[in-house]
PDB file of C-alpha atoms and ligand atoms in Angstrom:
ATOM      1  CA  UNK A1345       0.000   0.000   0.000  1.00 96.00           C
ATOM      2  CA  UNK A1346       1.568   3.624  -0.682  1.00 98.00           C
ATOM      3  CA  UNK A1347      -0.296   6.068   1.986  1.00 98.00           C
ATOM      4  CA  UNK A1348       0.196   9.826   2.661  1.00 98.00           C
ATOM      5  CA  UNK A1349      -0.019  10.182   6.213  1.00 98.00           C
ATOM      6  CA  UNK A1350      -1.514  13.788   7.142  1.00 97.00           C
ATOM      7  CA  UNK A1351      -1.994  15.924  10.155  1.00 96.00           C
ATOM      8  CA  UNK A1352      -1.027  19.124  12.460  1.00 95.00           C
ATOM      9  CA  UNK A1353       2.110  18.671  14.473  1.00 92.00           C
ATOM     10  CA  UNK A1354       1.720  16.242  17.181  1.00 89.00           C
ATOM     11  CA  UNK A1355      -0.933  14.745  15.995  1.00 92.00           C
ATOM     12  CA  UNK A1356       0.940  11.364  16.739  1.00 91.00           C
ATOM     13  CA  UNK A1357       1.290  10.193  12.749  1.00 93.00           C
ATOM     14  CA  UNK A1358       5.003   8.947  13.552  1.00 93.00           C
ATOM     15  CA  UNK A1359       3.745   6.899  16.848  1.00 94.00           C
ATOM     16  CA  UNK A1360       0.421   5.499  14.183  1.00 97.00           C
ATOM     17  CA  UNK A1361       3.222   4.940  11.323  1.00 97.00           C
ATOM     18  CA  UNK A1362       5.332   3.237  13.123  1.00 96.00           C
ATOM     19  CA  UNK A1363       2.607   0.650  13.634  1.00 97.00           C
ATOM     20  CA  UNK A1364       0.624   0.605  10.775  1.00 97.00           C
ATOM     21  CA  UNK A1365       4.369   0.106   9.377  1.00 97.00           C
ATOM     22  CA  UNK A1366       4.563  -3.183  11.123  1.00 97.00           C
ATOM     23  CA  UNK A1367       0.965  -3.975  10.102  1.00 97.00           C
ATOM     24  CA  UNK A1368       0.740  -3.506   6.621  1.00 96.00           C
ATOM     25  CA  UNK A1369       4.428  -4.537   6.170  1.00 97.00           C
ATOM     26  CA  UNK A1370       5.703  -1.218   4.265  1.00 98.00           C
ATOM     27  CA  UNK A1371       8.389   1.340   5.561  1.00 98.00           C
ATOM     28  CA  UNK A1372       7.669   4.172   7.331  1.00 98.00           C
ATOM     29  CA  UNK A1373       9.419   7.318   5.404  1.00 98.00           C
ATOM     30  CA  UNK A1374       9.269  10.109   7.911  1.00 97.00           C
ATOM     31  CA  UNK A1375      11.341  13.144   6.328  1.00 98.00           C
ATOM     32  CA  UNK A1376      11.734  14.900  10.230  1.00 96.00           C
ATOM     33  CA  UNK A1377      13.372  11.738  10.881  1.00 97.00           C
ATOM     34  CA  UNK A1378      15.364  11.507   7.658  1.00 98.00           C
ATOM     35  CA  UNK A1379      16.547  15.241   8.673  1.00 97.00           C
ATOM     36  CA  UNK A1380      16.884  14.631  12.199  1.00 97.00           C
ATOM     37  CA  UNK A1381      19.155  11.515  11.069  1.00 97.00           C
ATOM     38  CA  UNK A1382      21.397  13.991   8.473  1.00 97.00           C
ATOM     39  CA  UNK A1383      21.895  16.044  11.440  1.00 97.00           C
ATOM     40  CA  UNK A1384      22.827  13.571  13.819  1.00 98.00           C
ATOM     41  CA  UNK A1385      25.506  12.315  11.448  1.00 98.00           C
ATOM     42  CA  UNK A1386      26.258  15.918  10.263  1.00 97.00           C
ATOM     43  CA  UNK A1387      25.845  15.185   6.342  1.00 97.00           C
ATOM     44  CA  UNK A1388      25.475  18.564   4.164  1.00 96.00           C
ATOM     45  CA  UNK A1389      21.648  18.193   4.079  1.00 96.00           C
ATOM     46  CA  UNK A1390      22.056  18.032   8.300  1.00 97.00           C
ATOM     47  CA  UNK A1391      23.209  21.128   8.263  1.00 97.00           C
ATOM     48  CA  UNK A1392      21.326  23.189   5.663  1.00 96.00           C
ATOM     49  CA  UNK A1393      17.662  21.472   7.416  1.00 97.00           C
ATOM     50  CA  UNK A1394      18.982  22.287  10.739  1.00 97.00           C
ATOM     51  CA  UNK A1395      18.313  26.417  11.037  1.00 96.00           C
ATOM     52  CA  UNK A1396      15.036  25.309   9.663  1.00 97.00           C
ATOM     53  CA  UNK A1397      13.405  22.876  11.193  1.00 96.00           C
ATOM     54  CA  UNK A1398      15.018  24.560  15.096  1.00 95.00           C
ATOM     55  CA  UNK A1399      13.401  28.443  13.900  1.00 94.00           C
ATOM     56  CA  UNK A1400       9.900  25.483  12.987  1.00 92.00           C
ATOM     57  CA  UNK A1401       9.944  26.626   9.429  1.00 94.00           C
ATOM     58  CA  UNK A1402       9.888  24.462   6.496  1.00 96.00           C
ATOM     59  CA  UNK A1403      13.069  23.364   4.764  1.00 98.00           C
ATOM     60  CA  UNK A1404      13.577  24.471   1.533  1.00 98.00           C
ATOM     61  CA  UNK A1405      11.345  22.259  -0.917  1.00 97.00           C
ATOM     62  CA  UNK A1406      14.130  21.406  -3.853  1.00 97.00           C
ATOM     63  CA  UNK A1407      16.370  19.649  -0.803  1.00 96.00           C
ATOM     64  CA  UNK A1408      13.127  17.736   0.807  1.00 98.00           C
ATOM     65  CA  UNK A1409      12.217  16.742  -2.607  1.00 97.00           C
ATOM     66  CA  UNK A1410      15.542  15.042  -3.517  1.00 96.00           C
ATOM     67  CA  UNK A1411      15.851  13.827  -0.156  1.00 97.00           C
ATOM     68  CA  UNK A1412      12.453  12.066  -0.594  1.00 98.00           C
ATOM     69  CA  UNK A1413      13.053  11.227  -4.168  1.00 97.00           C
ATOM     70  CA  UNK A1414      16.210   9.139  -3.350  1.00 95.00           C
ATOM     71  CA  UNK A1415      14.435   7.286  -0.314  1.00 97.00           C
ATOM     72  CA  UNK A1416      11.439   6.467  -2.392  1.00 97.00           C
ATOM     73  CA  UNK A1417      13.885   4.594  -4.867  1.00 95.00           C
ATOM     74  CA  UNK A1418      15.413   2.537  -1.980  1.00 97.00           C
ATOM     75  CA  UNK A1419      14.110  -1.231  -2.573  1.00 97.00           C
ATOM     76  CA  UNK A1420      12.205  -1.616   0.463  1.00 97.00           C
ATOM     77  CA  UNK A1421       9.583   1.029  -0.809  1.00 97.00           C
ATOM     78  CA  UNK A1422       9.176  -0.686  -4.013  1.00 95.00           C
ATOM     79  CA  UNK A1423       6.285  -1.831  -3.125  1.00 94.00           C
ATOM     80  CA  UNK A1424       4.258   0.473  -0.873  1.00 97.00           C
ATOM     81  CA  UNK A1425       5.523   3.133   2.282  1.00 98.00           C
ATOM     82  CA  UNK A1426       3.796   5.190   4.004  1.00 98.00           C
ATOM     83  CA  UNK A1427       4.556   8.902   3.641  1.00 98.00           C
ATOM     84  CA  UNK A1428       5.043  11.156   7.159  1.00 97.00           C
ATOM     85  CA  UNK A1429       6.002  14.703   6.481  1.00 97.00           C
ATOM     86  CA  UNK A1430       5.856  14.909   2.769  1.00 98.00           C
ATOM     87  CA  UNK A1431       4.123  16.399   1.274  1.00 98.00           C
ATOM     88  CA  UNK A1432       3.475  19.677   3.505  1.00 97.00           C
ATOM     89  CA  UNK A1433       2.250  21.417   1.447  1.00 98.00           C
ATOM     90  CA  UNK A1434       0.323  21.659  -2.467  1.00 98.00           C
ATOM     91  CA  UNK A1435       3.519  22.241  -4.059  1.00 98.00           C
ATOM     92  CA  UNK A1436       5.633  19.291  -2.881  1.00 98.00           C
ATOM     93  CA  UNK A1437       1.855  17.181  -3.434  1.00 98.00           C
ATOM     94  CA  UNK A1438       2.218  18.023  -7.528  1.00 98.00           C
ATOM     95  CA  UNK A1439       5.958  16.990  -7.018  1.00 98.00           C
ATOM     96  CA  UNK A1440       5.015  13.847  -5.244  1.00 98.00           C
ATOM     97  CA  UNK A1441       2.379  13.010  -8.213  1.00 98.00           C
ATOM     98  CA  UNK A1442       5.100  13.127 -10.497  1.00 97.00           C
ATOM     99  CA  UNK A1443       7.407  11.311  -9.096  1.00 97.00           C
ATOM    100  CA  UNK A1444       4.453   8.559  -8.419  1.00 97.00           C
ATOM    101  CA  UNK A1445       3.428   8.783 -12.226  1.00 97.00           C
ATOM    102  CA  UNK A1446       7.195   8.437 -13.097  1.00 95.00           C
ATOM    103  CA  UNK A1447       7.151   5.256 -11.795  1.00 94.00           C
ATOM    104  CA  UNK A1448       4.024   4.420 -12.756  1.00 96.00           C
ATOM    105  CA  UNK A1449       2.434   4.237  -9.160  1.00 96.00           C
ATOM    106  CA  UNK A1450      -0.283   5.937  -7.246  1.00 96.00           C
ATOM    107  CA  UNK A1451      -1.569   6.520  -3.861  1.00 97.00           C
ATOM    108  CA  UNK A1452      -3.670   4.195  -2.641  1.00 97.00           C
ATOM    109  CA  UNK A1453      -4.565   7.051   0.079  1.00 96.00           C
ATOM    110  CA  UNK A1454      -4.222   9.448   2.056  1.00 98.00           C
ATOM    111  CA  UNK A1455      -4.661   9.146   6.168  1.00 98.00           C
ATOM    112  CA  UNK A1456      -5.724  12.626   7.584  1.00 97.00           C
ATOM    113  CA  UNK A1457      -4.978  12.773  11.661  1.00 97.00           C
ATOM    114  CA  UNK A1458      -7.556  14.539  12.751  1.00 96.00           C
ATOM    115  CA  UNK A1459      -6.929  16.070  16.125  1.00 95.00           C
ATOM    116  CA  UNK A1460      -7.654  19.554  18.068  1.00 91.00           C
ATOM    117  CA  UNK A1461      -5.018  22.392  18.542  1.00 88.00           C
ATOM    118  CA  UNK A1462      -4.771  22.476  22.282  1.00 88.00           C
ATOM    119  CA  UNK A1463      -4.931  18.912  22.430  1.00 89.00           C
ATOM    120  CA  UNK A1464      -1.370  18.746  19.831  1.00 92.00           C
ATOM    121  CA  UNK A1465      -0.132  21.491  21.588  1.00 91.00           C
ATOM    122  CA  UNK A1466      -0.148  19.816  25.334  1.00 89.00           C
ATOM    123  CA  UNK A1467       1.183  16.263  23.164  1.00 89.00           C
ATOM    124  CA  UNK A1468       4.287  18.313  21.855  1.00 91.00           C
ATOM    125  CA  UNK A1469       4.808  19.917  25.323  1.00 91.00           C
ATOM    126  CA  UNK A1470       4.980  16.394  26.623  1.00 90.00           C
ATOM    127  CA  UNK A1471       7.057  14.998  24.408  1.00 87.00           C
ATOM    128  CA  UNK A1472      10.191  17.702  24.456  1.00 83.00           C
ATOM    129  CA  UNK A1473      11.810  17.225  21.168  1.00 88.00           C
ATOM    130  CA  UNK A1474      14.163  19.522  20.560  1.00 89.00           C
ATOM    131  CA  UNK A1475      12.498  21.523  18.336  1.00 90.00           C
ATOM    132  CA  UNK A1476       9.334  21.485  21.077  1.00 91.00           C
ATOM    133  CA  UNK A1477       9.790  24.843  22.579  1.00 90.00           C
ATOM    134  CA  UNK A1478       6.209  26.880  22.912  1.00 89.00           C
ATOM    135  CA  UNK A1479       7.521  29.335  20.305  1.00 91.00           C
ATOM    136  CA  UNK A1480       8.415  26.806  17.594  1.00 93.00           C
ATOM    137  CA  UNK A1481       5.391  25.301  17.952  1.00 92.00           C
ATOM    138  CA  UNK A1482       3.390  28.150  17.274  1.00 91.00           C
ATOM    139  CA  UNK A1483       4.861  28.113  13.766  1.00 93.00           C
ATOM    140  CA  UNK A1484       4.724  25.358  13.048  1.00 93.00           C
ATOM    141  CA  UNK A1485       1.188  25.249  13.621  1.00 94.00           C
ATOM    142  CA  UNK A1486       0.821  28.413  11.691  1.00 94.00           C
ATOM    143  CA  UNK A1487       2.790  26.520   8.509  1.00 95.00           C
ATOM    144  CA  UNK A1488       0.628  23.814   8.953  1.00 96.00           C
ATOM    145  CA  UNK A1489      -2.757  26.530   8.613  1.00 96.00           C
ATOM    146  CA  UNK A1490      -1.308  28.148   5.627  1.00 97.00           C
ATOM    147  CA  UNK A1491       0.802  25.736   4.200  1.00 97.00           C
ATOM    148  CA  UNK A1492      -0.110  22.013   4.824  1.00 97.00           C
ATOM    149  CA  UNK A1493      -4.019  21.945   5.389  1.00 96.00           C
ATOM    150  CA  UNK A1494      -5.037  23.262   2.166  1.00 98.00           C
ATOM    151  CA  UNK A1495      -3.552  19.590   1.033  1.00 98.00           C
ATOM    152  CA  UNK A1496      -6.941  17.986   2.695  1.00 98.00           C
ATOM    153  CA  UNK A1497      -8.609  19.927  -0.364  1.00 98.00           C
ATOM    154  CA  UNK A1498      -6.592  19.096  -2.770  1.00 98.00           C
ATOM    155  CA  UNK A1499      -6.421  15.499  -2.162  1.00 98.00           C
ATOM    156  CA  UNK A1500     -10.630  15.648  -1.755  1.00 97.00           C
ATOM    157  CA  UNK A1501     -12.024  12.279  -2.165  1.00 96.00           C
ATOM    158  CA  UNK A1502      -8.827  10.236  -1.359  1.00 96.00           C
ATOM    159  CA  UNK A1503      -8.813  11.874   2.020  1.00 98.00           C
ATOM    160  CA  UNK A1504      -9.585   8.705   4.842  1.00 97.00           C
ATOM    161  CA  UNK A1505     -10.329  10.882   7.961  1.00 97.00           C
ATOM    162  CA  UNK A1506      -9.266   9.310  11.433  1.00 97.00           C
ATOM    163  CA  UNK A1507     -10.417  10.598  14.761  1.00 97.00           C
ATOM    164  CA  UNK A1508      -6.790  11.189  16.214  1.00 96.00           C
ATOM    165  CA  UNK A1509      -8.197  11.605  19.979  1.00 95.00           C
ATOM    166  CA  UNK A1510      -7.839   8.837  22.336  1.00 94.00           C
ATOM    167  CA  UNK A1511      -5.357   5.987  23.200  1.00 94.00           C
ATOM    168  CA  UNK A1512      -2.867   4.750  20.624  1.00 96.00           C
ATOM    169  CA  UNK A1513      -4.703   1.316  20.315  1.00 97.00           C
ATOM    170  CA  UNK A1514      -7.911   3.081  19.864  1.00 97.00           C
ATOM    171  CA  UNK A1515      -6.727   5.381  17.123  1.00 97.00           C
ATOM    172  CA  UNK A1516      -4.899   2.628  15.483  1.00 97.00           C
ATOM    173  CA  UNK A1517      -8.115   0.306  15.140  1.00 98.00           C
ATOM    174  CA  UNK A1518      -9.656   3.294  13.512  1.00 97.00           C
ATOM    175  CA  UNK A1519      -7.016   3.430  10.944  1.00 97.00           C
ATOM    176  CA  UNK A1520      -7.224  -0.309  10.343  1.00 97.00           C
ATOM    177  CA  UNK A1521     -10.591  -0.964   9.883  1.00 97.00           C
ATOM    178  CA  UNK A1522     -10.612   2.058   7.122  1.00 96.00           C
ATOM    179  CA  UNK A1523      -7.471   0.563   5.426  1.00 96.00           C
ATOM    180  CA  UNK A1524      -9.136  -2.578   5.522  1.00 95.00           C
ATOM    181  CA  UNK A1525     -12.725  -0.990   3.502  1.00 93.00           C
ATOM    182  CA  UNK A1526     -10.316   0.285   1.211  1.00 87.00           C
ATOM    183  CA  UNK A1527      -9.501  -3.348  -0.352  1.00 70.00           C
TER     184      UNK A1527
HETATM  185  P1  LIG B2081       5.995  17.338  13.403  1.00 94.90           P
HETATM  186  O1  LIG B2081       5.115  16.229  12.877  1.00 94.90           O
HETATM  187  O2  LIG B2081       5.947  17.458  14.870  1.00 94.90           O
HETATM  188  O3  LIG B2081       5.812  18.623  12.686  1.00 94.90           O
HETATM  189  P2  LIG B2081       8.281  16.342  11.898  1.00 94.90           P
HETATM  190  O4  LIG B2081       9.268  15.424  12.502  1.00 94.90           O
HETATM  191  O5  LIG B2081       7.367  15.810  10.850  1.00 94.90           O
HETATM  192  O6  LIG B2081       7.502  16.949  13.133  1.00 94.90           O
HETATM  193  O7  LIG B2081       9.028  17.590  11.237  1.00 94.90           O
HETATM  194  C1  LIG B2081       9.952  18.373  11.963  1.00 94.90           C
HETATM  195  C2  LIG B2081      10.475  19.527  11.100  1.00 94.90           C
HETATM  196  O8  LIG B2081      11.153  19.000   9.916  1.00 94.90           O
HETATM  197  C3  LIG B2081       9.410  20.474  10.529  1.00 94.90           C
HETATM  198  O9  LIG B2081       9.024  21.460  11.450  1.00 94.90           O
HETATM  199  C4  LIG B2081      10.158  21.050   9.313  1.00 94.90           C
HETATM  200  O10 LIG B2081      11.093  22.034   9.707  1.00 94.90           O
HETATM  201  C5  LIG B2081      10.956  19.870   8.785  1.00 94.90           C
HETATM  202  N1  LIG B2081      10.219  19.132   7.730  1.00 94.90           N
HETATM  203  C6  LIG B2081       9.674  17.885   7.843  1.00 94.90           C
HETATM  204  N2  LIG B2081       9.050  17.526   6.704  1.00 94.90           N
HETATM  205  C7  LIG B2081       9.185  18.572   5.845  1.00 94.90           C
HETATM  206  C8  LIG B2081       8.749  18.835   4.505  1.00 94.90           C
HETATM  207  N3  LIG B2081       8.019  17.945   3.817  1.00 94.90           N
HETATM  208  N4  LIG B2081       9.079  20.016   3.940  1.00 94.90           N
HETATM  209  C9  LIG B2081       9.796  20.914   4.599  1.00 94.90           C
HETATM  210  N5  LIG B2081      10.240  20.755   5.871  1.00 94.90           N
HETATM  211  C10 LIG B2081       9.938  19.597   6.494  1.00 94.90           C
END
């Protein structure tokens, strides 16, 4: 299966991805992790995401394209993956269509986290990522308004809404059952 997994910040995709991963037996492609990886190891791309993603802004789409480009080809994803991060916005969608079409694929959907602001807002407190600080999350919630929900329109009827409040079980069996309509 090749998903799109959307949703605000701390909406708890990558904590759903990592076990719908393990469910559906496709690799979960997060691009904060990919970054947060290049800047653990201090690659190039490390450094360039870095100012971004600590001021909460988006990274530059060109590098997040290529970056996702080249993972996509990896041989594990041959066959399905499911898509945290990317696209963020309409822009990086169209480039994701193309690289799909390239390759002659296409989405089977796309899983829109649907969860309240105060609610991600206390989650992301919690959790104390680096990039957690009350200020950075305020814009990244405001990128995510501008930037990222307009892709729930654009994407229209291959949206798959999932109530994103309660218990990760709970929120998982949601996801599940609506994968499971989809075949
Ligand atoms: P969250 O889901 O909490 O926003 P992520 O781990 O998905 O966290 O992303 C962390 C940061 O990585 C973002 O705030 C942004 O700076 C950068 N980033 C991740 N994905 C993208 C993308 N598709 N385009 C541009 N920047 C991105």
């Amino acid at each position: 299966m090749r998903l799109v997994l959307l949703g605000p910040p701390g909406a708890g995709k990558g904590t759903q991805a990592a076990i719908l991963s393990e469910k559906l037996g496709v690799p979960h492609i997060s691009t904060g992790d990919l970054f947060r990886a290049n800047i653990g190891e201090g690659t190039p791309l490390g450094v360039e995401a870095k100012s971004y993603i600590d001021a909460g802004k988006l990274v530059p789409t060109d590098v997040t394209a290529r970056m996702v480009e080249s993972r996509l080809q990896e041989e594990d994803a041959k066959d399905g993956f499911l898509l945290d991060g990317f696209p963020r916005t309409v822009e990086q969608a169209e480039i994701l269509t193309e690289l799909l079409t390239k390759a002659g694929q296409k989405l089977d959907g796309v899983l829109n986290f649907v969860v309240d602001e105060d609610v991600v807002v206390e989650r992301m407190l919690a959790r104390g990522r680096a990039d957690d600080n009350e200020e950075t999350i305020r814009t990244r919630l405001g990128v995510y308004r501008d930037e990222t929900a307009p892709l729930i329109d654009h994407y229209g009827e291959e949206i798959i809404s999932i109530d994103a409040v309660g218990d990760v079980d709970e929120i998982n069996a949601r996801a599940m059952d609506k994968l499971n309509a989809l075949k």
